[in-house]
CSV table of C-alpha atoms in Angstrom, one decimal:
chain,number,residue,atom,x,y,z
A,1,ALA,CA,0.0,0.0,0.0
A,2,HIS,CA,1.1,3.6,-0.7
A,3,GLY,CA,-0.4,5.1,2.4
A,4,THR,CA,1.1,7.6,4.8
A,5,ASN,CA,3.6,6.6,7.6
A,6,ASN,CA,0.6,6.6,10.0
A,7,ALA,CA,-1.1,3.8,8.0
A,8,LEU,CA,-0.1,0.7,10.1
A,9,LEU,CA,-0.9,-2.8,9.3
A,10,ASP,CA,-3.6,-4.6,11.3
A,11,MET,CA,-2.1,-8.0,12.2
A,12,GLU,CA,-4.4,-10.1,14.4
A,13,GLN,CA,-2.6,-12.3,16.9
A,14,GLU,CA,-4.3,-15.4,15.5
A,15,ASN,CA,-3.0,-14.6,12.0
A,16,VAL,CA,0.6,-14.2,13.4
A,17,GLN,CA,0.2,-17.7,15.0
A,18,ALA,CA,-0.9,-19.1,11.6
A,19,THR,CA,2.0,-17.5,9.9
A,20,ILE,CA,4.5,-18.9,12.4
A,21,ARG,CA,3.0,-22.4,11.9
A,22,SER,CA,3.4,-22.0,8.1
A,23,ILE,CA,7.0,-20.8,8.5
A,24,ARG,CA,7.9,-23.7,10.8
A,25,SER,CA,6.3,-26.1,8.3
A,26,ILE,CA,8.5,-24.7,5.5
A,27,PHE,CA,11.6,-25.0,7.7
A,28,SER,CA,10.9,-28.5,8.9
A,29,SER,CA,10.3,-29.7,5.3
A,30,GLY,CA,14.0,-29.3,4.6
A,31,GLY,CA,13.3,-27.5,1.4
A,32,ALA,CA,14.3,-24.0,2.5
A,33,PRO,CA,18.0,-23.0,2.4
A,34,LYS,CA,19.4,-20.9,5.3
A,35,SER,CA,19.2,-17.7,3.2
A,36,MET,CA,15.5,-18.3,2.5
A,37,GLN,CA,14.8,-19.0,6.1
A,38,ASP,CA,16.5,-15.8,7.2
A,39,ARG,CA,14.6,-13.7,4.6
A,40,LEU,CA,11.3,-15.2,5.7
A,41,LYS,CA,12.1,-14.3,9.3
A,42,LEU,CA,13.2,-10.8,8.4
A,43,ASP,CA,9.9,-10.3,6.4
A,44,LEU,CA,7.9,-11.4,9.4
A,45,ALA,CA,9.9,-9.1,11.7
A,46,LEU,CA,9.4,-6.1,9.4
A,47,VAL,CA,5.6,-6.8,9.0
A,48,LEU,CA,5.3,-6.9,12.8
A,49,LYS,CA,7.4,-3.7,13.2
A,50,ASN,CA,5.0,-1.9,10.9
A,51,ALA,CA,1.9,-3.4,12.4
A,52,MET,CA,-0.6,-1.7,14.8
A,53,PRO,CA,0.6,-2.5,18.3
A,54,TRP,CA,-1.6,-5.0,20.2
A,55,LYS,CA,-3.3,-3.5,23.2
A,56,LYS,CA,-4.2,-6.9,24.8
A,57,VAL,CA,-1.2,-9.0,24.3
A,58,ASP,CA,-1.2,-12.9,24.3
A,59,VAL,CA,2.2,-13.7,25.8
A,60,SER,CA,2.2,-17.2,24.2
A,61,VAL,CA,2.1,-15.5,20.7
A,62,VAL,CA,4.9,-13.2,21.6
A,63,LEU,CA,7.1,-16.1,22.8
A,64,GLN,CA,6.3,-18.1,19.6
A,65,VAL,CA,7.5,-15.1,17.6
A,66,LEU,CA,10.7,-14.7,19.7
A,67,ALA,CA,11.4,-18.4,19.4
A,68,LEU,CA,12.1,-17.9,15.7
A,69,TYR,CA,15.0,-15.5,16.5
A,70,PRO,CA,17.8,-17.2,18.3
A,71,PRO,CA,20.6,-15.2,20.0
A,72,GLN,CA,23.2,-13.4,17.9
A,73,GLU,CA,25.9,-15.7,19.1
A,74,GLU,CA,24.2,-18.7,17.5
A,75,GLN,CA,23.8,-16.7,14.2
A,76,MET,CA,27.6,-16.1,14.2
A,77,LEU,CA,28.2,-19.8,13.4
A,78,ASP,CA,27.4,-18.8,9.8
A,79,ASP,CA,30.4,-16.9,8.4
A,80,ASP,CA,28.3,-15.3,5.7
A,81,ALA,CA,28.3,-11.5,6.5
A,82,MET,CA,25.2,-10.9,4.4
A,83,GLU,CA,23.2,-13.4,6.3
A,84,GLU,CA,24.5,-12.0,9.6
A,85,THR,CA,23.2,-8.6,8.6
A,86,VAL,CA,19.8,-10.0,7.7
A,87,CYS,CA,19.6,-11.6,11.1
A,88,SER,CA,20.6,-8.3,12.8
A,89,LYS,CA,18.0,-6.4,10.9
A,90,ALA,CA,15.4,-8.9,11.9
A,91,ARG,CA,16.4,-8.7,15.6
A,92,ASP,CA,16.2,-4.9,15.5
A,93,ALA,CA,12.8,-4.9,13.9
A,94,ILE,CA,11.5,-7.5,16.5
A,95,LYS,CA,12.9,-5.2,19.3
A,96,THR,CA,11.0,-2.2,17.9
A,97,TRP,CA,7.8,-4.3,17.7
A,98,LEU,CA,8.2,-5.7,21.2
A,99,LEU,CA,8.7,-2.3,22.8
A,100,GLY,CA,5.6,-1.0,21.2
A,101,LEU,CA,3.2,-3.7,22.6
A,102,GLY,CA,0.5,-2.8,25.0
A,103,ASP,CA,1.0,0.5,26.7
A,104,GLY,CA,4.7,0.6,25.7
A,105,ALA,CA,5.7,-0.9,29.0
A,106,TRP,CA,4.2,-4.4,28.4
A,107,ALA,CA,7.5,-6.1,27.4
A,108,LYS,CA,9.5,-5.1,30.5
A,109,ASN,CA,6.6,-5.9,32.8
A,110,ALA,CA,6.0,-9.2,31.2
A,111,ALA,CA,9.6,-10.2,30.9
A,112,SER,CA,10.4,-10.7,34.6
A,113,ALA,CA,7.0,-12.3,35.2
A,114,CYS,CA,7.6,-14.8,32.3
A,115,ALA,CA,11.1,-15.7,33.6
A,116,SER,CA,9.8,-16.4,37.0
A,117,ALA,CA,6.8,-18.4,35.7
A,118,PHE,CA,9.0,-20.4,33.5
A,119,VAL,CA,11.3,-21.4,36.3
A,120,LEU,CA,8.3,-22.4,38.4
A,121,GLY,CA,7.0,-24.6,35.5
A,122,GLN,CA,3.9,-22.4,34.8
A,123,LEU,CA,4.8,-21.6,31.2
A,124,LEU,CA,5.6,-25.2,30.0
A,125,PRO,CA,3.4,-27.0,27.5
A,126,PHE,CA,3.8,-30.2,29.4
A,127,GLY,CA,3.9,-31.6,32.9
A,128,GLU,CA,6.8,-32.0,35.3
A,129,MET,CA,6.9,-35.8,34.8
A,130,ASP,CA,7.6,-35.4,31.1
A,131,ILE,CA,11.1,-34.0,31.6
A,132,LEU,CA,12.6,-36.1,34.4
A,133,SER,CA,15.3,-37.2,32.0
A,134,GLY,CA,16.9,-35.8,28.9
A,135,VAL,CA,16.5,-32.4,27.4
A,136,ASN,CA,13.1,-31.3,26.1
A,137,THR,CA,13.3,-29.2,22.9
A,138,ALA,CA,10.1,-27.3,23.7
A,139,GLU,CA,11.4,-26.4,27.2
A,140,ARG,CA,14.7,-25.1,25.8
A,141,GLU,CA,12.9,-23.1,23.1
A,142,THR,CA,10.6,-21.5,25.7
A,143,GLY,CA,13.6,-20.6,27.8
A,144,MET,CA,15.3,-19.1,24.7
A,145,ALA,CA,12.3,-17.0,23.9
A,146,ILE,CA,12.0,-15.7,27.4
A,147,SER,CA,15.7,-14.8,27.5
A,148,ALA,CA,15.2,-12.9,24.3
A,149,LEU,CA,12.2,-11.2,25.8
A,150,CYS,CA,14.2,-10.1,28.8
A,151,SER,CA,17.2,-9.0,26.7
A,152,LEU,CA,15.2,-7.0,24.2
A,153,SER,CA,13.0,-5.4,26.8
A,154,GLY,CA,15.7,-3.4,28.6
A,155,ASN,CA,18.1,-4.4,31.3
A,156,GLY,CA,18.0,-8.1,30.7
A,157,SER,CA,20.3,-8.8,33.6
A,158,GLU,CA,17.9,-7.3,36.1
A,159,LEU,CA,15.0,-9.2,34.5
A,160,LEU,CA,16.7,-12.6,34.3
A,161,TRP,CA,18.9,-13.0,37.5
A,162,PRO,CA,16.0,-13.0,40.0
A,163,ALA,CA,14.4,-16.0,38.2
A,164,VAL,CA,17.7,-17.8,37.8
A,165,PHE,CA,18.5,-17.5,41.5
A,166,LYS,CA,14.9,-18.5,42.4
A,167,GLY,CA,15.4,-21.9,40.7
A,168,LEU,CA,18.9,-22.5,42.0
A,169,GLN,CA,18.4,-21.7,45.7
A,170,SER,CA,17.6,-24.4,48.3
A,171,VAL,CA,17.8,-27.4,45.9
A,172,PRO,CA,19.4,-30.5,47.4
A,173,THR,CA,22.1,-31.9,45.1
A,174,THR,CA,20.7,-35.4,45.6
A,175,ALA,CA,17.1,-34.5,44.5
A,176,LEU,CA,17.8,-34.9,40.8
A,177,SER,CA,14.3,-36.0,39.8
A,178,THR,CA,12.3,-33.7,42.1
A,179,PRO,CA,10.4,-30.6,41.0
A,180,GLY,CA,13.2,-28.6,42.7
A,181,PHE,CA,15.7,-30.1,40.3
A,182,CYS,CA,13.4,-29.2,37.4
A,183,LYS,CA,13.3,-25.6,38.6
A,184,ALA,CA,17.1,-25.7,38.7
A,185,ASN,CA,17.3,-27.1,35.2
A,186,ARG,CA,15.0,-24.3,33.9
A,187,SER,CA,17.1,-21.7,35.7
A,188,MET,CA,20.2,-23.1,33.9
A,189,ILE,CA,18.4,-22.8,30.6
A,190,LEU,CA,17.7,-19.1,31.3
A,191,LEU,CA,21.3,-18.7,32.3
A,192,GLU,CA,22.6,-20.4,29.2
A,193,PHE,CA,20.6,-18.3,26.8
A,194,GLY,CA,21.1,-15.2,28.8
A,195,CYS,CA,24.8,-15.6,28.3
A,196,LYS,CA,24.3,-16.3,24.6
A,197,GLU,CA,22.3,-13.1,24.4
A,198,GLY,CA,25.3,-11.3,26.0
A,199,THR,CA,22.9,-10.2,28.8
A,200,LEU,CA,24.3,-12.4,31.6
A,201,SER,CA,27.8,-13.3,32.8
A,202,GLY,CA,29.4,-14.8,35.9
A,203,MET,CA,29.4,-11.3,37.3
A,204,GLY,CA,25.8,-11.8,38.5
A,205,ASN,CA,26.7,-14.8,40.6
């Protein structure tokens, strides 16, 4: 459209979810090269950046979006400078979109709440018994998205450390299969991705 700068796109949250499902389907088919995947993610990020900010925000939709954009450190594995630039542009667009949600303060307020809820097991799509052994991909992806939410919302260190400490304190080392251990595991996921985001370091310990 050739409208004015004030003409924002109206992207319903359900439509964004459907778009994410389509993108993931394309990625999982194995038919999309890395460059195409990066362009699709950049296109989505730019559409969201230029969309009308949601007033009532569904946090699960936001996390699904953020899960498509891994930390910059992981992008660096590809030595193609052009692809790196595309990923950086996508990240910048996502940050602009994120900071405009709700009343403008939604992201920062939601970030710390999401980090805490994740550690306590309140944001997982499965029960505690499903992750007594091994690493669950969905759990790690949720942790990655929450770390991105905290990092892009402002002072990621202040938003992440309280949740990390919450899961690590008062956990007996012998209780490896208890809910307490699962909290510790989720804290370590936040710590891992917080470090990959460049938000956390050993200085917070």
